[in-house]
Tab-separated table of C-alpha atoms and ligand atoms in Angstrom:
chain	number	residue	atom	x	y	z
W	1	UNK	CA	-43.588	-14.761	-148.995
W	2	UNK	CA	-44.334	-17.776	-147.014
W	3	UNK	CA	-41.330	-17.044	-144.822
W	4	UNK	CA	-42.567	-13.522	-144.206
W	5	UNK	CA	-46.023	-14.821	-143.415
W	6	UNK	CA	-44.527	-17.291	-141.034
W	7	UNK	CA	-42.455	-14.608	-139.406
W	8	UNK	CA	-45.444	-12.359	-139.079
W	9	UNK	CA	-47.668	-15.157	-137.879
W	10	UNK	CA	-45.290	-16.266	-135.197
W	11	UNK	CA	-45.566	-13.174	-132.973
W	12	UNK	CA	-49.333	-13.115	-133.525
W	13	UNK	CA	-49.582	-16.712	-132.312
W	14	UNK	CA	-47.300	-15.884	-129.424
W	15	UNK	CA	-49.517	-12.967	-128.353
W	16	UNK	CA	-52.543	-15.252	-128.515
W	17	UNK	CA	-50.697	-17.805	-126.427
W	18	UNK	CA	-49.763	-15.181	-123.875
W	19	UNK	CA	-53.345	-13.976	-123.779
W	20	UNK	CA	-54.584	-17.537	-123.406
W	21	UNK	CA	-52.158	-18.209	-120.588
W	22	UNK	CA	-53.084	-14.930	-118.917
W	23	UNK	CA	-56.752	-15.734	-119.254
W	24	UNK	CA	-56.168	-19.172	-117.761
W	25	UNK	CA	-54.246	-17.617	-114.888
W	26	UNK	CA	-57.022	-15.116	-114.267
W	27	UNK	CA	-59.627	-17.862	-114.364
W	28	UNK	CA	-57.514	-19.942	-112.028
W	29	UNK	CA	-57.286	-16.985	-109.664
W	30	UNK	CA	-61.062	-16.713	-109.688
W	31	UNK	CA	-61.501	-20.439	-109.159
W	32	UNK	CA	-58.818	-20.863	-106.518
W	33	UNK	CA	-59.507	-17.719	-104.628
W	34	UNK	CA	-62.229	-17.517	-102.084
W	35	UNK	CA	-64.923	-14.920	-102.105
W	36	UNK	CA	-64.608	-11.376	-100.974
W	37	UNK	CA	-62.381	-9.877	-98.370
W	38	UNK	CA	-64.188	-6.631	-97.815
W	39	UNK	CA	-62.389	-3.476	-98.880
W	40	UNK	CA	-63.931	-1.656	-95.928
W	41	UNK	CA	-61.205	-1.046	-93.400
W	42	UNK	CA	-62.343	-0.021	-89.973
W	43	UNK	CA	-60.115	2.376	-88.078
W	44	UNK	CA	-58.312	0.153	-85.623
W	45	UNK	CA	-58.911	1.413	-82.104
W	46	UNK	CA	-58.721	-0.479	-78.868
W	47	UNK	CA	-62.145	-1.477	-77.622
W	48	UNK	CA	-62.521	-0.004	-74.143
W	49	UNK	CA	-65.041	-1.074	-71.540
W	50	UNK	CA	-67.493	1.551	-70.428
W	51	UNK	CA	-66.668	2.765	-66.897
W	52	UNK	CA	-68.792	1.634	-63.969
W	53	UNK	CA	-70.527	5.021	-63.682
W	54	UNK	CA	-71.739	4.961	-67.301
W	55	UNK	CA	-75.406	5.791	-67.768
W	56	UNK	CA	-76.072	2.394	-69.362
W	57	UNK	CA	-75.083	0.736	-66.083
W	58	UNK	CA	-77.273	2.909	-63.838
W	59	UNK	CA	-79.269	1.040	-61.231
W	60	UNK	CA	-82.994	1.753	-61.138
W	61	UNK	CA	-83.802	4.145	-58.270
W	62	UNK	CA	-85.180	2.900	-54.971
W	63	UNK	CA	-84.308	0.377	-52.300
W	64	UNK	CA	-84.135	-3.173	-53.694
W	65	UNK	CA	-85.609	-2.179	-57.061
W	66	UNK	CA	-85.608	-5.016	-59.624
W	67	UNK	CA	-82.751	-4.741	-62.098
W	68	UNK	CA	-81.065	-6.758	-64.849
W	69	UNK	CA	-84.429	-7.908	-66.146
W	70	UNK	CA	-84.168	-10.440	-68.961
W	71	UNK	CA	-86.366	-12.966	-70.728
W	72	UNK	CA	-85.865	-16.089	-72.780
W	73	UNK	CA	-88.063	-18.795	-74.257
W	74	UNK	CA	-89.404	-21.006	-71.480
W	75	UNK	CA	-90.540	-24.168	-73.258
W	76	UNK	CA	-90.143	-26.079	-76.505
W	77	UNK	CA	-92.600	-24.125	-78.666
W	78	UNK	CA	-92.796	-20.553	-77.345
W	79	UNK	CA	-95.868	-20.662	-75.084
W	80	UNK	CA	-93.744	-20.023	-71.995
W	81	UNK	CA	-91.287	-17.284	-71.081
W	82	UNK	CA	-88.645	-17.284	-68.369
W	83	UNK	CA	-88.483	-13.878	-66.676
W	84	UNK	CA	-85.345	-13.227	-64.597
W	85	UNK	CA	-84.235	-10.259	-62.521
W	86	UNK	CA	-81.976	-9.331	-59.628
W	87	UNK	CA	-82.601	-7.444	-56.397
W	88	UNK	CA	-79.478	-6.292	-54.626
W	89	UNK	CA	-80.580	-5.771	-51.025
W	90	UNK	CA	-82.968	-8.587	-50.123
W	91	UNK	CA	-85.012	-11.303	-51.839
W	92	UNK	CA	-88.337	-10.574	-53.487
W	93	UNK	CA	-91.053	-9.748	-53.995
W	94	UNK	CA	-91.126	-12.990	-55.962
W	95	UNK	CA	-94.349	-12.497	-57.921
W	96	UNK	CA	-94.554	-11.565	-61.595
W	97	UNK	CA	-97.858	-10.004	-62.643
W	98	UNK	CA	-98.656	-10.332	-66.325
W	99	UNK	CA	-101.555	-9.520	-68.564
W	100	UNK	CA	-102.525	-9.475	-72.205
W	101	UNK	CA	-102.551	-6.163	-74.003
W	102	UNK	CA	-106.020	-4.604	-73.715
W	103	UNK	CA	-106.896	-6.864	-70.801
W	104	UNK	CA	-107.321	-5.736	-67.216
W	105	UNK	CA	-107.150	-9.287	-65.910
W	106	UNK	CA	-103.748	-9.662	-64.263
W	107	UNK	CA	-102.317	-13.107	-63.642
W	108	UNK	CA	-99.547	-14.087	-61.259
W	109	UNK	CA	-96.554	-16.384	-61.454
W	110	UNK	CA	-94.024	-17.138	-58.729
W	111	UNK	CA	-90.264	-16.918	-59.022
W	112	UNK	CA	-87.564	-18.927	-57.341
W	113	UNK	CA	-84.603	-17.080	-55.852
W	114	UNK	CA	-80.968	-18.064	-55.936
W	115	UNK	CA	-77.643	-16.521	-54.956
W	116	UNK	CA	-74.031	-17.466	-55.403
W	117	UNK	CA	-70.602	-16.477	-54.160
W	118	UNK	CA	-67.575	-16.133	-56.391
W	119	UNK	CA	-64.265	-15.563	-54.616
W	120	UNK	CA	-64.992	-12.422	-52.542
W	121	UNK	CA	-68.092	-11.449	-54.536
W	122	UNK	CA	-71.587	-12.206	-53.257
W	123	UNK	CA	-74.388	-11.947	-55.790
W	124	UNK	CA	-77.686	-10.172	-55.357
W	125	UNK	CA	-80.911	-12.174	-55.228
W	126	UNK	CA	-81.445	-13.688	-58.650
W	127	UNK	CA	-85.097	-14.395	-59.455
W	128	UNK	CA	-86.310	-16.775	-62.160
W	129	UNK	CA	-89.972	-17.171	-63.024
W	130	UNK	CA	-91.431	-19.284	-65.829
W	131	UNK	CA	-94.719	-17.897	-67.127
W	132	UNK	CA	-96.583	-20.763	-68.792
W	133	UNK	CA	-99.669	-21.303	-70.942
W	134	UNK	CA	-99.325	-18.081	-72.871
W	135	UNK	CA	-101.212	-17.555	-76.118
W	136	UNK	CA	-99.259	-17.457	-79.344
W	137	UNK	CA	-98.669	-14.226	-81.199
W	138	UNK	CA	-99.883	-12.076	-78.332
W	139	UNK	CA	-98.466	-9.012	-76.648
W	140	UNK	CA	-98.159	-9.322	-72.876
W	141	UNK	CA	-97.157	-6.807	-70.256
W	142	UNK	CA	-95.365	-7.998	-67.157
W	143	UNK	CA	-94.461	-6.370	-63.889
W	144	UNK	CA	-91.683	-7.223	-61.453
W	145	UNK	CA	-91.238	-5.616	-58.038
W	146	UNK	CA	-94.076	-4.074	-56.075
W	147	UNK	CA	-95.603	-0.735	-55.159
W	148	UNK	CA	-93.647	2.315	-56.190
W	149	UNK	CA	-90.716	0.104	-57.215
W	150	UNK	CA	-92.709	-2.007	-59.659
W	151	UNK	CA	-91.250	-2.009	-63.145
W	152	UNK	CA	-93.313	-2.900	-66.215
W	153	UNK	CA	-92.027	-4.400	-69.457
W	154	UNK	CA	-93.620	-6.241	-72.363
W	155	UNK	CA	-92.999	-8.991	-74.893
W	156	UNK	CA	-94.803	-10.588	-77.800
W	157	UNK	CA	-95.068	-14.362	-77.967
W	158	UNK	CA	-94.123	-15.988	-81.285
W	159	UNK	CA	-96.717	-17.283	-83.730
W	160	UNK	CA	-97.683	-20.924	-83.401
W	161	UNK	CA	-95.030	-23.261	-84.786
W	162	UNK	CA	-95.692	-23.909	-88.469
W	163	UNK	CA	-93.939	-24.267	-91.796
W	164	UNK	CA	-94.699	-20.937	-93.434
W	165	UNK	CA	-94.691	-18.634	-90.433
W	166	UNK	CA	-92.558	-15.569	-91.099
W	167	UNK	CA	-90.236	-14.665	-88.251
W	168	UNK	CA	-87.131	-12.530	-87.866
W	169	UNK	CA	-84.191	-13.292	-85.605
W	170	UNK	CA	-81.428	-10.929	-84.577
W	171	UNK	CA	-77.914	-12.350	-84.319
W	172	UNK	CA	-75.381	-11.006	-81.842
W	173	UNK	CA	-72.219	-12.588	-80.493
W	174	UNK	CA	-69.377	-11.789	-78.104
W	175	UNK	CA	-71.028	-8.586	-76.985
W	176	UNK	CA	-69.169	-7.552	-73.837
W	177	UNK	CA	-69.635	-4.070	-72.417
W	178	UNK	CA	-67.308	-1.724	-74.289
W	179	UNK	CA	-68.289	1.469	-76.092
W	180	UNK	CA	-68.393	-0.669	-79.233
W	181	UNK	CA	-70.769	-3.112	-77.528
W	182	UNK	CA	-73.095	-0.199	-76.893
W	183	UNK	CA	-72.915	0.802	-80.563
W	184	UNK	CA	-73.713	-2.767	-81.640
W	185	UNK	CA	-76.748	-2.981	-79.377
W	186	UNK	CA	-77.953	0.468	-80.454
W	187	UNK	CA	-77.570	-0.453	-84.113
W	188	UNK	CA	-79.548	-3.631	-83.535
W	189	UNK	CA	-82.314	-1.787	-81.701
W	190	UNK	CA	-82.561	0.912	-84.368
W	191	UNK	CA	-82.302	-1.437	-87.339
W	192	UNK	CA	-85.694	-1.027	-89.040
W	193	UNK	CA	-85.554	-4.756	-89.850
W	194	UNK	CA	-84.562	-5.857	-86.347
W	195	UNK	CA	-85.596	-9.216	-85.024
W	196	UNK	CA	-88.344	-10.386	-82.677
W	197	UNK	CA	-85.856	-12.520	-80.729
W	198	UNK	CA	-82.072	-12.612	-80.554
W	199	UNK	CA	-79.943	-15.675	-81.150
W	200	UNK	CA	-76.944	-14.943	-78.945
W	201	UNK	CA	-73.749	-16.759	-79.900
W	202	UNK	CA	-71.971	-16.802	-76.540
W	203	UNK	CA	-69.532	-14.639	-74.532
W	204	UNK	CA	-71.807	-12.291	-72.650
W	205	UNK	CA	-70.162	-10.013	-70.090
W	206	UNK	CA	-66.401	-10.707	-70.277
W	207	UNK	CA	-66.322	-10.275	-66.494
W	208	UNK	CA	-63.609	-12.924	-66.458
W	209	UNK	CA	-61.182	-10.487	-68.058
W	210	UNK	CA	-61.163	-8.535	-64.802
W	211	UNK	CA	-59.005	-9.419	-61.770
W	212	UNK	CA	-60.533	-12.384	-59.958
W	213	UNK	CA	-63.323	-12.430	-62.589
W	214	UNK	CA	-64.886	-9.402	-60.926
W	215	UNK	CA	-68.528	-10.451	-60.991
W	216	UNK	CA	-69.664	-6.843	-60.588
W	217	UNK	CA	-69.193	-6.818	-64.360
W	218	UNK	CA	-71.863	-9.513	-64.666
W	219	UNK	CA	-74.221	-7.095	-62.906
W	220	UNK	CA	-73.274	-4.146	-65.108
W	221	UNK	CA	-73.768	-6.277	-68.214
W	222	UNK	CA	-77.203	-7.328	-66.989
W	223	UNK	CA	-78.191	-3.687	-66.607
W	224	UNK	CA	-76.652	-2.708	-69.952
W	225	UNK	CA	-78.592	-5.194	-72.098
W	226	UNK	CA	-81.877	-4.941	-70.170
W	227	UNK	CA	-83.150	-2.353	-72.650
W	228	UNK	CA	-83.387	-5.128	-75.273
W	229	UNK	CA	-83.537	-8.458	-73.447
W	230	UNK	CA	-86.368	-7.396	-71.115
W	231	UNK	CA	-88.549	-6.937	-74.207
W	232	UNK	CA	-87.538	-9.740	-76.534
W	233	UNK	CA	-86.131	-13.152	-75.668
W	234	UNK	CA	-82.452	-13.787	-76.186
W	235	UNK	CA	-81.649	-17.427	-76.877
W	236	UNK	CA	-78.435	-18.183	-75.011
W	237	UNK	CA	-75.375	-20.054	-76.243
W	238	UNK	CA	-72.448	-20.472	-73.869
W	239	UNK	CA	-68.994	-19.260	-74.828
W	240	UNK	CA	-65.576	-19.621	-73.233
W	241	UNK	CA	-66.109	-16.437	-71.204
W	242	UNK	CA	-68.983	-18.155	-69.415
W	243	UNK	CA	-66.729	-20.938	-68.068
W	244	UNK	CA	-65.299	-18.835	-65.189
W	245	UNK	CA	-63.054	-21.709	-64.135
W	246	UNK	CA	-60.411	-20.214	-61.801
W	247	UNK	CA	-58.802	-22.765	-59.510
W	248	UNK	CA	-56.165	-20.194	-58.485
W	249	UNK	CA	-58.880	-18.410	-56.500
W	250	UNK	CA	-60.725	-21.562	-55.513
W	251	UNK	CA	-63.408	-21.378	-58.208
W	252	UNK	CA	-63.521	-24.841	-59.742
W	253	UNK	CA	-67.174	-25.204	-60.735
W	254	UNK	CA	-67.387	-24.195	-64.409
W	255	UNK	CA	-70.196	-21.899	-65.589
W	256	UNK	CA	-71.141	-20.876	-62.030
W	257	UNK	CA	-72.117	-17.212	-62.623
W	258	UNK	CA	-73.789	-17.983	-65.967
W	259	UNK	CA	-75.938	-20.847	-64.709
W	260	UNK	CA	-77.115	-18.857	-61.712
W	261	UNK	CA	-78.010	-15.809	-63.765
W	262	UNK	CA	-79.333	-17.246	-67.024
W	263	UNK	CA	-81.858	-20.030	-67.367
W	264	UNK	CA	-82.733	-21.922	-70.534
W	265	UNK	CA	-85.515	-24.473	-71.208
W	266	UNK	CA	-83.143	-27.389	-71.726
W	267	UNK	CA	-85.335	-30.014	-70.075
W	268	UNK	CA	-88.084	-29.380	-72.634
W	269	UNK	CA	-85.839	-30.900	-75.306
W	270	UNK	CA	-84.720	-33.791	-73.090
W	271	UNK	CA	-81.296	-32.302	-72.552
W	272	UNK	CA	-79.553	-33.031	-69.284
W	273	UNK	CA	-77.583	-29.756	-69.097
W	274	UNK	CA	-78.316	-26.111	-69.907
W	275	UNK	CA	-75.453	-25.867	-72.391
W	276	UNK	CA	-77.045	-27.859	-75.201
W	277	UNK	CA	-80.765	-27.808	-75.992
W	278	UNK	CA	-83.233	-27.008	-78.720
W	279	UNK	CA	-86.332	-24.917	-79.229
W	280	UNK	CA	-88.904	-24.453	-81.934
W	281	UNK	CA	-89.863	-20.904	-82.703
W	282	UNK	CA	-92.273	-20.080	-85.539
W	283	UNK	CA	-90.852	-21.939	-88.571
W	284	UNK	CA	-87.388	-22.542	-87.117
W	285	UNK	CA	-85.888	-25.448	-85.226
W	286	UNK	CA	-82.932	-24.104	-83.312
W	287	UNK	CA	-80.293	-26.394	-81.876
W	288	UNK	CA	-77.873	-24.859	-79.378
W	289	UNK	CA	-74.581	-26.679	-78.837
W	290	UNK	CA	-71.779	-26.228	-76.321
W	291	UNK	CA	-68.235	-25.869	-77.607
W	292	UNK	CA	-67.055	-26.184	-73.981
W	293	UNK	CA	-68.816	-29.338	-72.876
W	294	UNK	CA	-67.732	-32.825	-73.859
W	295	UNK	CA	-68.992	-33.871	-77.290
W	296	UNK	CA	-67.012	-37.024	-78.048
W	297	UNK	CA	-68.777	-40.294	-78.697
W	298	UNK	CA	-70.813	-41.603	-75.726
W	299	UNK	CA	-70.867	-38.189	-74.003
W	300	UNK	CA	-74.238	-36.723	-72.960
W	301	UNK	CA	-74.086	-33.984	-75.599
W	302	UNK	CA	-73.215	-36.460	-78.367
W	303	UNK	CA	-75.998	-38.835	-77.384
W	304	UNK	CA	-78.508	-36.004	-77.108
W	305	UNK	CA	-77.652	-34.604	-80.551
W	306	UNK	CA	-77.723	-38.056	-82.106
W	307	UNK	CA	-81.310	-38.430	-80.915
W	308	UNK	CA	-82.215	-34.816	-81.604
W	309	UNK	CA	-81.592	-34.567	-85.351
W	310	UNK	CA	-84.074	-37.326	-86.317
W	311	UNK	CA	-86.766	-35.486	-84.343
W	312	UNK	CA	-86.650	-32.456	-86.607
W	313	UNK	CA	-89.749	-32.454	-88.802
W	314	UNK	CA	-89.087	-30.105	-91.717
W	315	UNK	CA	-92.793	-30.134	-92.583
W	316	UNK	CA	-93.396	-28.449	-89.239
W	317	UNK	CA	-90.184	-26.409	-88.906
W	318	UNK	CA	-88.496	-26.105	-92.321
W	319	UNK	CA	-85.567	-24.042	-91.045
W	320	UNK	CA	-82.902	-25.980	-89.181
W	321	UNK	CA	-80.424	-23.649	-87.494
W	322	UNK	CA	-77.532	-24.503	-85.206
W	323	UNK	CA	-75.880	-22.119	-82.752
W	324	UNK	CA	-72.449	-22.739	-81.249
W	325	UNK	CA	-69.604	-20.601	-80.044
W	326	UNK	CA	-66.365	-21.771	-81.639
W	327	UNK	CA	-66.647	-21.685	-85.464
W	328	UNK	CA	-65.804	-24.707	-87.608
W	329	UNK	CA	-64.931	-22.725	-90.739
W	330	UNK	CA	-62.807	-19.731	-89.825
W	331	UNK	CA	-60.097	-18.161	-91.971
W	332	UNK	CA	-58.902	-15.574	-89.456
W	333	UNK	CA	-55.633	-16.074	-87.594
W	334	UNK	CA	-57.531	-16.106	-84.312
W	335	UNK	CA	-58.868	-19.203	-82.597
W	336	UNK	CA	-57.776	-21.012	-85.732
W	337	UNK	CA	-58.886	-24.677	-85.725
W	338	UNK	CA	-60.388	-24.444	-82.220
W	339	UNK	CA	-63.699	-25.689	-83.623
W	340	UNK	CA	-62.067	-28.520	-85.528
W	341	UNK	CA	-62.628	-31.368	-83.077
W	342	UNK	CA	-66.337	-30.639	-82.823
W	343	UNK	CA	-66.537	-30.360	-86.624
W	344	UNK	CA	-64.979	-33.807	-86.968
W	345	UNK	CA	-67.537	-35.277	-84.569
W	346	UNK	CA	-70.715	-33.624	-85.825
W	347	UNK	CA	-70.326	-32.410	-89.401
W	348	UNK	CA	-71.565	-35.642	-91.075
W	349	UNK	CA	-74.873	-35.236	-89.227
W	350	UNK	CA	-75.152	-31.584	-90.270
W	351	UNK	CA	-74.884	-32.650	-93.930
W	352	UNK	CA	-77.121	-35.702	-93.534
W	353	UNK	CA	-79.868	-33.664	-91.901
W	354	UNK	CA	-79.366	-30.661	-94.187
W	355	UNK	CA	-78.821	-27.916	-91.629
W	356	UNK	CA	-79.595	-24.564	-93.244
W	357	UNK	CA	-77.211	-22.358	-91.298
W	358	UNK	CA	-74.710	-22.528	-88.457
W	359	UNK	CA	-74.039	-19.355	-86.502
W	360	UNK	CA	-70.945	-19.026	-84.327
W	361	UNK	CA	-69.119	-16.320	-82.406
W	362	UNK	CA	-65.715	-16.415	-80.701
W	363	UNK	CA	-63.686	-14.866	-83.528
W	364	UNK	CA	-64.159	-11.114	-83.201
W	365	UNK	CA	-64.930	-10.442	-86.803
W	366	UNK	CA	-67.424	-11.364	-89.496
W	367	UNK	CA	-67.228	-14.214	-91.993
W	368	UNK	CA	-69.725	-16.079	-94.179
W	369	UNK	CA	-68.916	-19.359	-95.912
W	370	UNK	CA	-70.178	-20.988	-99.054
W	371	UNK	CA	-72.069	-24.262	-98.575
W	372	UNK	CA	-69.184	-26.642	-97.944
W	373	UNK	CA	-68.475	-29.901	-96.200
W	374	UNK	CA	-65.343	-31.788	-95.302
W	375	UNK	CA	-66.563	-35.229	-94.340
W	376	UNK	CA	-64.955	-37.606	-96.815
W	377	UNK	CA	-61.707	-38.119	-94.893
W	378	UNK	CA	-61.358	-41.526	-93.251
W	379	UNK	CA	-57.790	-41.426	-91.891
W	380	UNK	CA	-56.257	-43.244	-94.880
W	381	UNK	CA	-57.783	-41.745	-98.032
W	382	UNK	CA	-56.217	-38.280	-97.861
W	383	UNK	CA	-59.461	-36.550	-98.904
W	384	UNK	CA	-59.317	-33.699	-96.445
W	385	UNK	CA	-60.302	-30.509	-98.254
W	386	UNK	CA	-63.621	-28.713	-97.902
W	387	UNK	CA	-65.747	-29.222	-101.022
W	388	UNK	CA	-68.826	-27.488	-102.321
W	389	UNK	CA	-71.857	-29.318	-100.950
W	390	UNK	CA	-75.452	-28.246	-101.449
W	391	UNK	CA	-76.557	-30.375	-98.486
W	392	UNK	CA	-74.235	-28.483	-96.167
W	393	UNK	CA	-75.006	-25.405	-94.087
W	394	UNK	CA	-73.739	-21.884	-94.598
W	395	UNK	CA	-71.360	-21.134	-91.721
W	396	UNK	CA	-71.489	-17.613	-90.353
W	397	UNK	CA	-69.114	-16.221	-87.753
W	398	UNK	CA	-70.524	-13.201	-86.041
W	399	UNK	CA	-68.326	-12.771	-82.989
W	400	UNK	CA	-68.151	-9.065	-83.654
W	401	UNK	CA	-70.375	-7.683	-80.910
W	402	UNK	CA	-67.678	-5.325	-79.714
W	403	UNK	CA	-66.097	-6.668	-76.533
W	404	UNK	CA	-62.971	-5.203	-74.963
W	405	UNK	CA	-60.631	-7.759	-76.506
W	406	UNK	CA	-60.979	-5.888	-79.804
W	407	UNK	CA	-61.270	-7.020	-83.387
W	408	UNK	CA	-59.657	-9.964	-85.097
W	409	UNK	CA	-58.050	-8.258	-88.066
W	410	UNK	CA	-55.405	-10.738	-89.185
W	411	UNK	CA	-56.693	-13.080	-91.895
W	412	UNK	CA	-55.170	-16.139	-93.511
W	413	UNK	CA	-54.096	-15.442	-97.094
W	414	UNK	CA	-55.151	-16.219	-99.687
W	415	UNK	CA	-58.791	-16.293	-98.691
W	416	UNK	CA	-59.859	-19.955	-98.747
W	417	UNK	CA	-62.291	-21.035	-101.421
W	418	UNK	CA	-64.968	-21.832	-98.855
W	419	UNK	CA	-64.936	-18.292	-97.454
W	420	UNK	CA	-67.522	-16.199	-99.296
W	421	UNK	CA	-67.183	-12.906	-97.448
W	422	UNK	CA	-65.130	-11.656	-94.526
W	423	UNK	CA	-64.607	-8.334	-92.828
W	424	UNK	CA	-63.081	-7.229	-89.541
W	425	UNK	CA	-65.783	-4.866	-88.287
W	426	UNK	CA	-68.119	-4.862	-85.317
W	427	UNK	CA	-71.784	-5.407	-86.088
W	428	UNK	CA	-74.863	-7.615	-85.883
W	429	UNK	CA	-77.043	-9.575	-88.316
W	430	UNK	CA	-80.671	-10.471	-88.889
W	431	UNK	CA	-82.305	-13.534	-90.419
W	432	UNK	CA	-85.780	-12.865	-91.762
W	433	UNK	CA	-87.610	-16.109	-92.535
W	434	UNK	CA	-90.305	-15.422	-95.123
W	435	UNK	CA	-91.795	-18.867	-95.726
W	436	UNK	CA	-90.643	-22.478	-96.030
W	437	UNK	CA	-88.363	-21.769	-98.971
W	438	UNK	CA	-86.849	-18.303	-98.521
W	439	UNK	CA	-85.118	-16.350	-95.768
W	440	UNK	CA	-83.333	-13.041	-96.110
W	441	UNK	CA	-80.090	-12.680	-94.215
W	442	UNK	CA	-78.158	-9.443	-93.709
W	443	UNK	CA	-75.154	-8.254	-91.723
W	444	UNK	CA	-74.799	-4.679	-90.513
W	445	UNK	CA	-71.531	-3.050	-89.547
W	446	UNK	CA	-71.605	-0.428	-86.805
W	447	UNK	CA	-70.016	2.278	-88.953
W	448	UNK	CA	-72.975	2.406	-91.343
W	449	UNK	CA	-76.467	3.840	-90.998
W	450	UNK	CA	-78.989	1.692	-89.175
W	451	UNK	CA	-80.621	0.289	-92.305
W	452	UNK	CA	-77.449	-0.300	-94.348
W	453	UNK	CA	-76.560	-3.899	-95.212
W	454	UNK	CA	-72.850	-4.643	-95.545
W	455	UNK	CA	-73.458	-8.277	-96.534
W	456	UNK	CA	-76.707	-9.954	-97.481
W	457	UNK	CA	-77.985	-13.162	-99.002
W	458	UNK	CA	-81.202	-14.966	-99.792
W	459	UNK	CA	-81.086	-18.329	-98.075
W	460	UNK	CA	-82.884	-21.109	-99.912
W	461	UNK	CA	-84.176	-23.780	-97.574
W	462	UNK	CA	-82.174	-27.007	-97.834
W	463	UNK	CA	-85.227	-29.252	-97.491
W	464	UNK	CA	-87.877	-27.427	-99.497
W	465	UNK	CA	-85.837	-25.503	-102.046
W	466	UNK	CA	-82.300	-26.933	-102.209
W	467	UNK	CA	-81.181	-24.731	-105.078
W	468	UNK	CA	-77.676	-23.280	-105.036
W	469	UNK	CA	-77.898	-20.018	-103.087
W	470	UNK	CA	-74.196	-19.216	-102.954
W	471	UNK	CA	-72.787	-15.795	-103.716
W	472	UNK	CA	-71.346	-17.016	-107.003
W	473	UNK	CA	-74.655	-18.569	-108.059
W	474	UNK	CA	-76.373	-15.189	-107.508
W	475	UNK	CA	-73.803	-13.174	-109.442
X	501	FE2	FE1	-65.157	-16.711	-77.218
């Protein structure tokens, strides 16, 4: 009897063992695996630039009419706006008229005019005008050009900087000027939860993909995005496609077209170059870094950032956000590790100062990380794996604006543990800050309806509410 029992018990034990082992393996898979690689598979088509005669590139009618109108924040706190535009035939008029909504009292501000040559291309007349001493949270109209060629636009200044001021940012990267770029911009504009300002993650026009960096494509891009950037400020980050370094055609001054066309308020944050700077806007402190300027120890960017982080007062601006082009945490097989040297230099500060989120572009796809850091390594200790860290930022790659280089579809496998969600689709995102503790983030792929969220997350502020906000903690 006992033998029979033993015989019968043996297979039962064995099944339990198998089940236990299986369960362990499944658990291990869950623990070792990263987050989600989206099951949505976009039809792979080549992204094609819109032809020069596309309606989105049309010049406004009339001799020397102002075109390529764009605005950005013009000071540290949002009481100034830089208005820029181009006239193709001759300089000026150089006056911007502006007035508050419901006011007949028009004020004037003067622009400066610049031009540049790039190989055989000669630019139009690029006007930049900083309108200062604006009131917070106020709608203004502004007019560039004169007489029958005057063109009127409007913007709303942000609320005064403060800890519980709600504010929504749009997030777009690597836009370019393909048919997909147009879809991305349209989806952003028609998103019912769209932002009041755009944080742009670098790589604007992709003019440098054309023979001799055909700068006509900088002009077409300026006309294409005017429908958004003339009405809400885009905060500029520089990407590799802004470098325009081409010694083979005698162009050896990096960033020449970009710096002539786009101005940023870098001096207001004591920066010495327009590629790294910071602004405050509502309840956010936004630090813009340059992946393509020196950032090693003793360099201007390093020294500036070292002095910048201690200035951030989370009681005034609870949300600390960093923008840069080349992502530090990227599990696609594109631009792999390109952000690594900057990560090594700066990541300890990001953890020390509890950055809430880092937004990057460059990789033409979407990816969101868990809160991780990788700062323990000291050359000899061998501790070189990213670990969960509630003082670390969430890293989001949103280089999926739709440029002609197409999507990054090839991912490293298995998905690393730090990668919470990834998908190779074009799209944009929004970050809606609600108060000092909560912000709602969502990513929208172009294939969906305007209000559909393909990825979303409540961010908990790292200073005021440092509770685990990871995907796994929510589920
Ligand atoms: Fe890039």
